[in-house]
Structure formats: C-alpha cells, structure tokens
Amino acid sequence: MASLTASHFAPRNSYVSSHGSETTENFGQIGLRSQSMTHSGLRSLNMVDKLQFKTQAFARKSVKKAYATGNDTSGKIVCLQGGMTVVFVATEVAPWSKTGGLGDVLGGLPPAMAARGHRVMTISPRFDQYKDAWDTCVVAQIPVGDRVETVRYFHCYKRGVDRVFVDHPMFLAKVWGKTGSKIYGPAAGEDFQDNQLRFSLFCLAALEAPRVLSLNSSKHFSGPYGEDVVFVANDWHTGLLPCYLKSMYQSRGIYMTAKVAFCIHNIAYQGRFSFSDFPLLNLPDEYKSSFDFMDGYNKPVKGRKINWLKAGILEAHRVLTVSPYYAQELVSGVEKGVELDNYLRTTGITGIVNGMDIQEWNPATDKYLSTKYEITTVLSAKPLLKEELQAEVGLPVDRDIPVIGFIGRLEEQKGSDILAAAIPMLVKNNVQIIVLGTGKKYMEKQIAELEKKYPDKVRGVAKFNVPLAHMIIAGADFMMIPSRFEPCGLIQLHAMRYGTVCIVSSTGGLVDTVKEGYTGFHMGAFNVECDVVDQADVAAIVETAGRALAVYGTAAFKEMIKNCMSQDLSWKGPARLWENILLNLNVIGSKAGIEGEEIAPLAKENVATP
Ligand SMILES: Nc1ncnc2c1ncn2[C@@H]1O[C@H](COP(=O)(O)OP(=O)(O)O[C@H]2O[C@H](CO)[C@@H](O)[C@H](O)[C@H]2O)[C@@H](O)[C@H]1O
C-alpha cells in the first residue's frame, strides 16, 4: 500500500538518484582504500587523525562552562546561577534561510531558551551573504568524503543567541541567495547530487564550532562554548551528528559528556541513499547497522539503502518531535511512522508542540499590514484587511464575502490536491478562496486552472511570498489546513494569533492546537495514502467548510475569533518543556534556567564578533 514514503515528497531531500562524476570518483577512491584495510573503524580513525581538524585563530582549550566563570569582553568575571550550553544544528534558520517550518522553529525556540538564561548557539549553512553576519576569521579543516575542506565561520548575536553560519562553496555558491528550494536542490523536488557530502561537512563543522569559536557578544557568557554541550540536531540532514560525536570526538576523549537530542520535524524526509554510499560518510563499520535500511522502492537504487534519519534516531541520546499527537502517530504503525515506527518504539519519542514567533507574527506591529490590531480592535480591523487582500490578489472587493485562505507547500502532505478537488463544490457557497504556495508543478497547474475556471472566486499564487502570507493570515476569515499529516503546523498558530479561524484535518499538531467549536473546525483524519485523492476527504472539506461558513458573522464566530487571539502561542511554554528534556540528559554542569521573557531582555542586537 502506498503510504507516506519519502518518495512522495519533494526535496528536503530524501533520495538522490545519481551522483555527479566528481562524487563518484571520490567514492571509488575511498572504496579502494577501505578494501585494503581490515578494520574500517581503524581506517576512519586513521583518516581523522591524519587529517585532523585543524583550526586557526584559536588554540583549543578545554574551558569551564563560560556561564559559571566566564570573562566578559571587559575582562570582568561574570556569574550566572543556572543554565545549560545548547547548540541547535539545522539547515534552515529564519529569517536567514527558510523553506518552511523548520526555519521558523530555529528562528524562535533558541531565543526563548536564551531568555531562560541558557547559553545558546544555532549553526546553519551560510547560503547567502547575510548582511548582519560578520566573518569571525576562524576556519576549520574538515574531512569530508576523501578530501579535506576548509570552512569559515560567520556570526551575529541576536535576541540572546549566537547565530553561527558555516561558509563553504557547497552552500553559498550553490544557492546564492534566499532562493527557497535551492537549499536542497536545483529545483523543487530535485536533490543536489552531493547532498550527502554537503550535510556530512555541515555536521562536522557544527561539532567543531563550540570548541573553536570564542564568542563574546553576551554580557554573561564569553569564550568558547567548551565541551559540556547539549546538541539539538534537527531532521535527517543532521542524522550524522550523533555518529560523528561518538566516532570522531568521544573516541578521542573529547566532548565526553556532550549529548545529542534529535528532533524530527517531518518523518517523510529520511535521507535514503544507496547502501554503497556508506564509505563516503567516514564512519566505522560498526555504524553500518544504524544506517542499514530496506524498502520496496527503486529510488535512488533498488533495495538496500542507508537511511540518515534512522541513524539519527538510533544514535541520538533522546528523540523528540514537534507535537505529542504526532509522536503517538509515529509509533502507531508503518504508515504514519513511514517505516521507522519500530525503531521509534524502541528508542521512545517525546512530542513538544511548537511555539510561534510572536515578534514576527504580531498583528499589533506587523509591518506588512496597513491596519494594525489586537484583540479589542480585531472585529473592525479584519474587514479592512480583507478588502486590501481582495484588491491585492484581484478578487472582487467585498467585506461581506467570507474568505478562506491556504498557505503551504503544494504537495501531498499539505493536501492541496484534496483542496483542489473540493473547490468546484466549495465555490457553490458565497465564498472566496486564496491559495498561496509553491511546490509540485502539477499542483501549481491545478490551482491555476481553478482560478481560470472561477475568476471571481479563486486565486492561486504560486510564489514564496512572505508579505502576502501575512496579508492572508490577517485578511482571511478562515484558514484551510487539509493536511494528510502535519507534525505540528505553524500556519494554524499564526492564524489563531491573528484571529483567523482554522478548518483543519485531525492529525499531528493540528489535534493538539485547534479545539473543535472553540478555536476552529475539525475535518477528521484524512487518508494518508498519497497516490489517491480520497473522495471521503473531499467530502469532509466541503461539509466542514459548510459548517464553518454557516457560523460566519454570528456572535459564536466572533467568540471564536477572541478565543483564538487570547491564547499564549509563544515559545515560552514549549521552551520550558524543552529545558526539562535537555536537563534530563545530564550533561555536566547543566542547570535549570530562570523564568524569563520569551525575548531575551539582555540581548544586544547586531553585535558582531570582535
Ligand atoms: N508560499 C509561501 N509563501 C510564504 N510563506 C510560506 C509559503 N509557504 C509556506 N510558507 C511559510 O512556511 C511556514 C510553513 O510552516 P509549516 O508548519 O506548514 O511547515 P513545514 O511543513 O514546512 O514544516 C515542518 O516542520 C514544522 C516545524 O516543526 C512543522 O510545524 C510542520 O508540521 C512540518 O511539516 C510558515 O511560516 C508559512 O507561512
């Protein structure tokens, strides 16, 4: 049965169908070398020892926790009572890089952790010449494949967080800008052929950063982060991180108490590659079993594969995901666990619902809105914003027509194909529908065709357009979220903060965050098979939207708007839960934080590394 396999999903990227000639040659060389070795574990160690991670500019010293007895830039000893040293590692971090919710989480959770008194760093690739991130002049030489690459670290300090960016041509020259899907491949749905090398390099550069960067932007912390670090690795691109921590560092007496928490934002993207690629990863043979994976699919090769996400799950010290209900779904069986359910049942998995960035998404200050509002003014502001939205997308301007919005990647997960199938019936109501999303070409076409067919009722905008996303979230009356599965979902959080009532399928974080009849409407769980548009799901959209439209404009509807807006959807609560989990990893010196504001009050903006 076709289910939520990675093969259904556009990049982020699970499959690589072929390798470029450069990469293939490298494989050949490593393969040959390993044949002449009896212990490939030895081979890997020898290689690392020979190549060494060479770091210039800073001598490596084992430092005590900076927060305990650190020197600030003026040379004074500073002391904080609590805290942990936390390093988040991910391929996206908003606002510097973002193709979806992963970037949002890396943008919002770290400042909330910093506000609780922890020393927090994020590390992501430098995909563009970020104007606020300065060159630290620190370089590290990293073994990747069968060669050594030099990376350079860039840095800025924002909202209490050290934002570190790894600079290497495999990131910047390839992507050159905030070009969404080009983070993972030349176009939506395609991988870069060297993605394994790119993310292997990234994981090692991330492991090196806390030891070699001496960061002094914070009044309370200074010097290198040292070795008593909790790493938070995110999604399959960082699945190698716990493996390298053990095989390349702890085996040499470094990072002995460091731990890795591994967070799954979407199990549909697993990083499945040919099994013969394993030597490329420079890992000892004993790690093979953690990667070993069989599936029935032919991409990128038939049969036996390596699976980066599986290795991340098995080698990390703790596995998390982004909502409690999704955690339950992941262990419920092969379909929702996308063939990793049995491993997750063994390791266990904890769900913490995401917060949202209440600075970027704040109707009272939103720079993309001409009319700002809050809970007391929402009822008069929304009709004005709706009219502006209608004018912006070229629909008839009429504040009395209810507007349903959809924002998201156009692919099976998000159910945009199910929505497209429902639209011919939905438009029989007095309603306008605005779809904003990019993704699979046939789905973009589907939406464009519906727009042609119903010019006064439907608009499809196939762009990644942040200002328009804000206008839809504020100006629409309802947000439609018909996901086949949704690990957490941020759209519904944004919508509720803006008093926009959600119509959601009953999956993942949508179950945890939207309450039927109180803050939204539930459509029930959808069929997770991606190859079919189930008519029962189409009917559920039509029936539930009908139910929602019937409430539109009534006192009950106004009550729902207020219910939505009066919730605390910030990162404050989730950060507390994250802290508990990370404390339980027992990294030496870890202490509980303080009850801080979500946005670190001590943060200095735009402070570059000296
Ligand atoms: N065309 C467009 N123009 C402008 N902005 C656009 C856009 N398309 C999407 N966005 C923005 O991208 C974000 C998408 O958030 P989702 O939670 O839907 O993320 P996604 O499925 O990528 O992430 C995965 O990770 C997150 C984080 O853990 C989980 O919440 C989620 O369930 C999981 O699938 C939102 O901020 C949205 O506004």
XYZ file of C-alpha atoms and ligand atoms in Angstrom:
648
model
C 0.000 0.000 0.000
C 1.329 3.404 -0.894
C 1.726 5.443 2.217
C 3.776 8.317 3.467
C 7.037 7.240 1.970
C 9.701 9.745 1.298
C 9.424 9.070 -2.399
C 6.274 11.107 -2.478
C 7.821 14.262 -1.315
C 9.745 16.990 -2.965
C 13.192 17.844 -1.695
C 14.422 18.340 1.745
C 15.573 15.716 0.353
C 15.267 12.080 0.848
C 16.504 10.478 -2.273
C 19.414 11.060 -4.556
C 19.027 9.321 -7.838
C 22.538 9.680 -9.147
C 25.882 11.110 -8.228
C 27.919 13.595 -10.119
C 31.156 12.393 -11.630
C 33.256 14.149 -9.005
C 31.441 12.388 -6.212
C 31.538 9.030 -7.907
C 35.309 9.285 -8.291
C 35.645 10.052 -4.643
C 33.617 7.020 -3.774
C 35.898 4.904 -5.878
C 38.978 6.081 -4.064
C 37.582 5.560 -0.612
C 36.178 2.206 -1.588
C 39.584 1.026 -2.791
C 41.292 2.210 0.305
C 38.852 0.518 2.581
C 39.313 -2.797 0.817
C 42.949 -2.777 1.792
C 42.085 -2.257 5.460
C 40.999 -4.977 7.756
C 39.184 -2.723 10.217
C 37.282 0.036 8.617
C 36.794 1.601 12.032
C 40.557 1.943 12.165
C 40.533 3.366 8.688
C 38.157 6.055 9.706
C 40.064 6.958 12.828
C 43.371 6.961 11.000
C 41.965 9.253 8.437
C 40.645 11.662 11.009
C 43.850 11.588 12.979
C 45.873 12.133 9.842
C 43.729 14.921 8.550
C 42.991 16.341 11.960
C 40.533 19.116 12.372
C 42.911 21.996 12.009
C 41.638 25.209 13.387
C 43.362 28.508 13.093
C 42.930 31.667 15.087
C 42.113 29.971 18.368
C 44.048 27.447 20.337
C 41.893 24.631 21.573
C 41.491 24.721 25.255
C 39.142 22.816 27.389
C 37.189 25.554 29.068
C 34.964 25.522 32.053
C 31.415 26.454 31.423
C 31.530 30.027 30.390
C 28.394 30.901 32.254
C 29.857 29.705 35.507
C 33.106 31.585 35.497
C 33.456 33.395 32.244
C 35.269 36.541 31.337
C 33.220 39.142 29.580
C 34.766 41.391 26.977
C 35.862 43.893 29.588
C 37.734 41.207 31.446
C 35.365 41.049 34.405
C 34.348 37.691 35.743
C 30.657 37.129 35.210
C 28.466 34.680 37.039
C 25.037 33.317 36.293
C 23.368 30.881 38.594
C 21.887 28.488 36.120
C 21.771 27.420 32.586
C 22.887 24.926 30.016
C 25.005 25.222 26.930
C 22.778 24.383 23.987
C 23.760 24.220 20.326
C 20.980 23.880 17.750
C 22.046 22.461 14.393
C 19.809 22.742 11.327
C 19.918 23.508 7.628
C 17.421 26.354 7.984
C 17.189 29.221 10.404
C 14.716 32.041 9.884
C 14.966 34.797 8.889
C 18.326 33.978 7.269
C 17.148 30.840 5.488
C 13.750 29.243 5.333
C 11.808 26.950 3.063
C 9.213 26.130 5.710
C 8.529 25.471 9.353
C 11.981 24.089 10.216
C 13.435 27.571 9.687
C 10.700 29.097 11.834
C 11.455 26.773 14.756
C 15.173 27.531 14.599
C 14.314 31.201 14.493
C 12.022 31.144 17.542
C 12.928 28.407 20.018
C 16.589 29.374 20.564
C 15.828 32.965 21.715
C 13.207 31.544 24.082
C 15.836 29.205 25.539
C 18.311 32.088 25.811
C 15.698 34.103 27.674
C 15.697 31.381 30.319
C 19.374 32.029 30.983
C 20.948 29.354 28.808
C 23.884 29.938 26.531
C 22.502 29.211 23.080
C 24.009 28.912 19.630
C 22.422 27.985 16.331
C 24.519 26.680 13.464
C 23.332 26.580 9.896
C 24.949 26.843 6.480
C 25.730 30.265 5.073
C 23.539 30.210 1.990
C 23.845 33.897 1.251
C 25.939 36.921 2.142
C 23.854 37.736 5.193
C 24.452 41.398 5.781
C 24.292 41.142 9.556
C 26.667 38.194 9.981
C 30.354 39.012 10.184
C 33.382 36.928 9.354
C 34.943 35.543 12.554
C 38.157 34.775 10.623
C 38.053 31.344 12.252
C 38.500 28.486 9.835
C 38.431 24.748 10.361
C 39.602 21.961 8.118
C 37.077 19.220 7.901
C 37.474 15.746 6.410
C 34.643 15.095 4.013
C 34.492 12.153 1.653
C 38.134 11.523 0.802
C 39.255 15.107 0.950
C 39.721 17.917 3.412
C 37.617 21.023 3.067
C 38.092 24.380 4.730
C 35.067 26.025 6.289
C 34.837 29.514 7.699
C 32.502 30.657 10.446
C 30.358 33.774 10.280
C 28.481 35.111 13.258
C 25.975 37.541 14.631
C 24.313 37.851 18.010
C 20.567 38.401 18.022
C 17.926 38.092 20.727
C 20.406 36.460 23.070
C 21.519 33.804 20.585
C 24.851 33.292 18.848
C 23.838 32.768 15.246
C 26.704 30.955 13.536
C 26.865 30.287 9.811
C 29.143 27.768 8.138
C 30.664 29.151 4.987
C 31.716 26.825 2.179
C 31.199 26.906 -1.602
C 28.950 23.840 -1.334
C 26.436 26.121 0.386
C 26.792 29.681 -0.806
C 27.979 29.237 -4.378
C 25.289 26.636 -4.922
C 22.412 28.532 -3.510
C 23.417 32.172 -3.712
C 20.515 33.841 -2.041
C 17.298 33.220 -0.272
C 16.081 31.024 -3.044
C 13.883 28.701 -1.050
C 14.054 25.263 -2.517
C 17.600 25.756 -3.786
C 18.849 24.984 -0.330
C 18.307 21.321 -1.134
C 18.347 21.040 -4.894
C 18.476 22.887 -8.208
C 14.666 22.970 -8.315
C 11.717 21.896 -6.189
C 11.692 18.118 -5.989
C 15.327 17.630 -7.018
C 18.370 16.957 -4.870
C 21.829 18.327 -5.357
C 23.916 15.308 -6.255
C 26.412 15.980 -3.489
C 23.890 16.479 -0.676
C 25.464 13.721 1.399
C 28.830 15.432 1.234
C 27.263 18.815 1.932
C 25.476 17.676 5.067
C 28.361 15.492 6.251
C 30.567 18.587 6.072
C 27.893 20.604 7.835
C 27.567 18.153 10.749
C 31.319 18.100 11.336
C 31.631 21.876 11.064
C 28.795 22.169 13.601
C 30.536 19.825 16.032
C 33.738 21.828 15.726
C 32.183 25.265 16.245
C 31.560 25.236 20.033
C 35.198 24.356 20.645
C 36.865 26.798 18.327
C 34.753 29.927 18.269
C 35.424 32.400 21.027
C 32.251 34.450 21.203
C 31.989 37.449 23.435
C 28.796 39.222 22.462
C 26.870 38.372 25.585
C 27.400 40.090 28.869
C 27.010 36.789 30.659
C 28.931 34.349 28.537
C 32.263 34.560 26.849
C 34.910 32.411 25.253
C 34.401 29.079 23.553
C 31.293 27.091 24.431
C 33.528 24.270 25.530
C 32.656 20.602 25.664
C 29.733 20.259 28.062
C 27.254 20.886 25.327
C 23.761 19.677 24.511
C 23.421 19.476 20.743
C 19.913 19.688 19.305
C 20.065 18.139 15.840
C 17.120 18.637 13.505
C 15.839 16.389 10.725
C 17.717 13.973 8.507
C 20.393 16.421 7.378
C 21.872 16.238 10.885
C 21.461 12.486 11.383
C 25.254 12.051 11.162
C 25.897 14.391 14.066
C 25.484 11.891 16.937
C 27.502 9.356 14.941
C 30.420 11.736 14.437
C 30.193 12.898 18.043
C 30.873 9.354 19.157
C 33.207 8.115 16.436
C 35.372 11.170 15.886
C 35.292 13.018 19.201
C 34.309 10.877 22.165
C 36.567 8.089 20.901
C 39.414 10.614 21.301
C 38.370 11.859 24.724
C 36.586 14.999 23.512
C 33.003 16.028 24.314
C 32.819 13.202 26.815
C 29.625 14.384 28.492
C 28.073 16.075 25.466
C 24.700 14.692 24.370
C 22.513 14.898 21.277
C 18.767 15.421 21.251
C 17.403 14.665 17.798
C 14.212 16.396 16.706
C 12.058 15.086 13.865
C 10.118 17.846 12.130
C 8.864 15.601 9.368
C 9.425 11.861 9.129
C 8.606 11.794 5.437
C 12.081 13.107 4.643
C 14.589 10.492 5.694
C 17.716 10.815 3.579
C 17.651 7.403 1.948
C 20.647 6.753 -0.299
C 22.396 3.832 -1.891
C 23.944 1.452 0.649
C 27.182 1.613 -1.317
C 27.480 5.269 -0.284
C 28.266 4.343 3.319
C 32.087 4.695 2.953
C 31.534 8.283 1.875
C 30.435 9.120 5.418
C 33.797 8.286 7.047
C 32.213 6.251 9.795
C 33.477 2.999 11.294
C 31.744 -0.163 10.165
C 30.010 -0.634 13.479
C 27.683 2.220 12.489
C 26.518 0.424 9.369
C 23.667 -1.287 11.159
C 22.266 2.030 12.357
C 22.014 3.188 8.740
C 21.029 -0.122 7.177
C 17.567 0.046 5.649
C 15.500 -1.974 3.218
C 12.486 -0.663 1.397
C 10.480 -1.629 -1.596
C 11.258 1.462 -3.616
C 13.571 1.878 -6.563
C 14.769 5.364 -5.720
C 17.637 6.161 -5.679
C 18.534 2.492 -6.101
C 16.610 -0.704 -5.720
C 16.677 -2.442 -2.365
C 19.235 -1.945 0.385
C 19.925 1.619 1.435
C 21.415 3.820 4.092
C 18.918 5.918 5.996
C 20.260 9.056 7.686
C 17.144 9.661 9.772
C 17.216 6.115 11.133
C 20.837 6.607 12.197
C 19.964 9.906 13.876
C 17.159 8.204 15.791
C 19.270 5.269 16.926
C 22.469 7.148 17.748
C 20.994 10.196 19.500
C 20.528 10.235 23.255
C 16.951 11.422 23.067
C 14.413 11.645 20.249
C 11.822 14.386 20.080
C 9.223 15.610 17.696
C 7.074 18.697 17.372
C 3.761 17.650 18.912
C 2.532 14.960 21.308
C -0.123 13.679 18.890
C 2.432 13.327 16.083
C 4.658 11.380 18.500
C 1.753 8.968 19.006
C 1.131 8.721 15.272
C 4.786 7.962 14.575
C 4.754 4.850 16.746
C 1.258 3.795 15.678
C 2.368 1.746 12.695
C 4.286 1.571 9.485
C 2.104 4.014 7.576
C 2.368 7.011 9.871
C 5.810 6.033 11.119
C 6.943 5.800 7.487
C 8.762 2.524 8.117
C 10.704 3.843 11.123
C 7.930 3.173 13.653
C 9.606 0.077 15.069
C 12.853 1.958 15.808
C 10.920 4.785 17.430
C 9.046 2.317 19.590
C 12.442 1.101 20.802
C 14.002 4.489 21.479
C 10.837 6.244 22.575
C 9.899 9.675 21.316
C 8.624 12.788 23.080
C 6.406 15.373 21.459
C 6.549 19.049 22.378
C 4.217 21.296 20.484
C 5.941 24.156 18.643
C 5.532 27.748 19.653
C 5.443 30.567 17.164
C 7.497 33.684 16.707
C 5.308 36.311 18.345
C 7.615 39.100 17.211
C 7.411 38.394 13.506
C 3.775 37.406 13.737
C 2.198 40.170 15.748
C -0.934 41.853 14.386
C -0.252 44.902 16.550
C 3.096 45.641 14.891
C 3.079 43.663 11.633
C 4.980 45.680 9.054
C 3.104 44.062 6.184
C -0.294 45.287 7.400
C -1.639 48.775 6.817
C -4.031 48.383 9.754
C -2.567 47.021 12.977
C -4.843 45.425 15.520
C -5.209 43.474 18.708
C -7.981 41.543 20.430
C -10.032 44.667 21.211
C -9.889 46.007 17.655
C -9.863 42.827 15.609
C -13.513 42.969 14.596
C -13.163 46.368 12.978
C -9.669 45.817 11.534
C -10.207 42.494 9.801
C -12.807 43.707 7.252
C -10.400 46.461 6.141
C -7.545 43.998 5.820
C -9.806 41.608 3.933
C -10.639 44.290 1.389
C -6.959 45.047 0.911
C -6.233 41.376 0.437
C -9.016 41.016 -2.114
C -7.680 44.014 -4.022
C -4.116 42.712 -3.816
C -4.958 39.362 -5.434
C -7.555 40.797 -7.824
C -10.742 39.317 -6.392
C -13.973 41.325 -6.120
C -13.628 43.626 -3.113
C -16.479 42.910 -0.719
C -16.078 42.661 3.021
C -19.233 40.564 3.370
C -17.888 37.634 1.384
C -16.105 35.155 3.650
C -12.545 34.402 2.553
C -10.819 31.057 3.052
C -7.014 31.068 2.806
C -4.487 28.282 2.256
C -0.715 28.708 2.669
C 1.802 25.942 2.268
C 3.963 23.813 0.053
C 1.877 22.382 -2.748
C 2.409 18.713 -2.183
C 0.681 15.655 -0.837
C 1.461 16.316 2.839
C -0.423 19.591 2.775
C -3.435 18.152 0.919
C -3.527 20.903 -1.681
C -4.657 18.290 -4.210
C -7.590 17.357 -1.958
C -8.485 21.031 -1.621
C -8.278 21.448 -5.411
C -10.726 18.570 -5.802
C -13.094 20.179 -3.293
C -13.010 23.692 -4.748
C -15.634 23.126 -7.509
C -18.101 22.262 -4.716
C -16.867 24.864 -2.262
C -17.402 27.706 -4.710
C -21.116 26.967 -4.755
C -21.118 28.848 -1.436
C -20.804 32.599 -1.064
C -17.036 32.394 -0.566
C -13.655 33.361 -1.985
C -10.616 31.065 -1.794
C -6.995 32.246 -1.927
C -4.191 29.702 -2.256
C -0.539 30.711 -1.727
C 2.081 28.057 -2.271
C 4.840 26.639 -4.385
C 5.728 23.046 -4.960
C 4.906 20.319 -7.385
C 4.316 21.723 -10.835
C 1.155 19.726 -11.480
C -0.363 21.047 -8.274
C 0.543 24.630 -9.166
C -1.180 23.995 -12.511
C -4.233 22.550 -10.792
C -4.690 25.735 -8.792
C -4.063 27.964 -11.812
C -6.755 26.108 -13.751
C -9.276 26.563 -10.952
C -8.507 30.270 -10.950
C -9.288 30.421 -14.664
C -12.497 28.485 -14.134
C -13.712 30.560 -11.181
C -12.171 34.013 -11.743
C -14.421 35.752 -9.213
C -13.939 33.160 -6.507
C -10.495 31.579 -6.605
C -6.931 32.907 -6.684
C -3.781 30.818 -6.797
C -0.437 32.489 -6.207
C 2.458 30.154 -6.986
C 5.153 32.130 -5.205
C 7.020 32.129 -1.925
C 5.733 35.497 -0.817
C 6.113 36.455 2.837
C 4.227 39.795 2.681
C 1.278 38.086 1.019
C 1.382 35.290 3.601
C 0.963 37.927 6.310
C -1.859 39.604 4.395
C -3.714 36.303 4.001
C -3.251 35.330 7.640
C -4.682 38.708 8.692
C -7.272 39.323 5.969
C -8.838 35.864 5.573
C -11.708 34.790 7.793
C -10.720 31.117 7.754
C -7.508 29.184 7.123
C -7.941 25.802 5.481
C -5.352 23.210 6.566
C -6.290 19.910 4.897
C -3.024 18.072 5.615
C -2.760 14.320 5.170
C -0.312 14.553 8.063
C 1.083 17.533 9.944
C 3.834 17.075 12.538
C 2.929 20.351 14.206
C 1.946 23.025 11.723
C 2.676 26.690 12.212
C 0.057 28.155 9.890
C -2.729 27.448 12.384
C -0.720 29.095 15.171
C -0.096 32.202 13.063
C -3.748 32.253 12.011
C -5.116 31.958 15.542
C -2.885 34.777 16.767
C -4.413 36.941 14.037
C -7.987 35.913 14.889
C -8.400 33.756 11.811
C -10.423 30.630 12.478
C -8.921 27.355 11.240
C -10.531 24.456 9.418
C -8.150 21.537 9.953
C -7.763 17.852 9.326
C -7.362 15.927 12.565
C -3.705 14.957 12.505
C -0.486 15.697 14.370
C -0.165 19.109 15.947
C -3.467 20.231 14.462
C -5.141 17.946 17.002
C -3.066 19.389 19.831
C -3.599 23.043 18.955
C -7.061 23.538 17.418
C -10.151 22.912 19.543
C -13.364 21.982 17.723
C -16.010 24.669 18.025
C -13.776 26.812 20.228
C -10.856 27.886 18.057
C -11.645 26.042 14.840
C -13.328 23.204 12.988
C -12.044 19.647 12.614
C -12.499 17.627 9.442
C -11.396 14.246 10.859
C -8.258 12.316 9.920
C -7.556 12.017 6.212
C -6.371 9.038 4.252
C -2.559 9.147 4.380
C -2.116 7.429 1.028
C -0.511 9.992 -1.179
C -1.332 8.474 -4.533
C -5.058 8.936 -4.183
C -7.420 11.767 -3.510
C -9.959 10.077 -1.280
C -13.482 11.268 -2.047
C -14.368 10.927 1.630
C -11.732 13.577 2.412
C -13.027 15.842 -0.336
C -16.499 15.484 1.168
C -15.108 16.260 4.648
C -13.645 19.530 3.370
C -16.921 20.524 1.736
C -19.035 19.532 4.743
C -16.778 21.175 7.363
C -16.290 24.354 5.340
C -20.095 24.496 5.044
C -20.340 24.205 8.813
C -17.789 26.987 9.279
C -19.419 29.274 6.726
C -22.753 28.845 8.481
C -21.217 30.272 11.663
C -19.515 33.173 9.829
C -20.675 36.573 11.060
C -22.584 35.223 14.073
C -21.899 36.004 17.735
C -20.441 32.498 18.085
C -17.968 33.263 15.293
C -16.867 36.477 16.994
C -16.390 34.486 20.173
C -14.174 32.021 18.304
C -12.029 34.883 16.988
C -11.495 36.103 20.530
C -10.771 32.581 21.788
C -8.093 32.239 19.124
C -6.446 35.522 19.993
C -6.461 35.121 23.736
C -4.160 32.077 23.726
C -0.470 32.209 24.559
C 1.041 30.590 21.474
C 4.549 31.855 22.101
C 7.687 29.783 22.601
C 7.630 30.472 26.320
C 5.738 27.316 27.353
C 7.461 24.994 24.856
C 10.895 26.341 25.885
C 10.184 25.272 29.455
C 9.337 21.753 28.278
C 12.425 21.607 26.058
C 14.533 22.677 29.006
C 13.229 19.788 31.136
C 14.045 17.244 28.474
C 17.522 18.625 27.853
C 18.293 18.822 31.567
C 17.485 15.142 31.851
C 20.347 14.373 29.509
C 22.588 15.158 32.487
C 25.344 16.966 30.686
C 27.848 18.061 33.324
C 27.072 21.474 34.759
C 23.558 21.698 33.298
C 21.223 23.638 35.487
C 17.628 24.738 35.219
C 17.000 28.149 33.769
C 15.040 31.084 35.048
C 11.529 32.232 34.220
C 12.433 34.733 31.548
C 10.551 36.679 28.958
C 10.392 34.980 25.632
C 12.581 37.557 24.008
C 15.864 37.705 25.862
C 15.846 41.007 27.692
C 19.623 41.112 27.771
C 20.031 40.601 24.065
C 22.150 43.037 22.146
C 21.155 43.382 18.547
C 23.584 43.386 15.665
C 26.652 42.618 17.664
C 29.293 41.073 15.503
C 32.189 39.013 16.704
C 35.167 41.179 17.563
N 4.336 30.221 -0.461
C 4.674 30.694 0.733
N 4.938 32.000 0.904
C 5.293 32.486 2.124
N 5.414 31.739 3.234
C 5.165 30.422 3.105
C 4.779 29.839 1.870
N 4.614 28.509 2.052
C 4.867 28.275 3.345
N 5.194 29.430 3.979
C 5.566 29.608 5.385
O 6.369 28.481 5.760
C 5.969 28.045 7.064
C 5.382 26.668 6.927
O 5.109 26.156 8.191
P 4.615 24.641 8.371
O 4.474 24.384 9.814
O 3.463 24.396 7.477
O 5.911 23.951 7.860
P 6.525 22.727 7.114
O 5.521 21.762 6.663
O 7.460 23.311 6.153
O 7.396 22.151 8.324
C 7.609 21.002 9.085
O 8.227 21.467 10.287
C 7.410 22.351 11.044
C 8.257 22.816 12.198
O 8.473 21.828 13.143
C 6.133 21.664 11.473
O 5.317 22.623 12.125
C 5.398 21.112 10.260
O 4.260 20.376 10.660
C 6.345 20.227 9.460
O 5.704 19.721 8.299
C 5.004 29.086 7.590
O 5.721 30.091 8.263
C 4.387 29.664 6.312
O 3.906 30.958 6.460
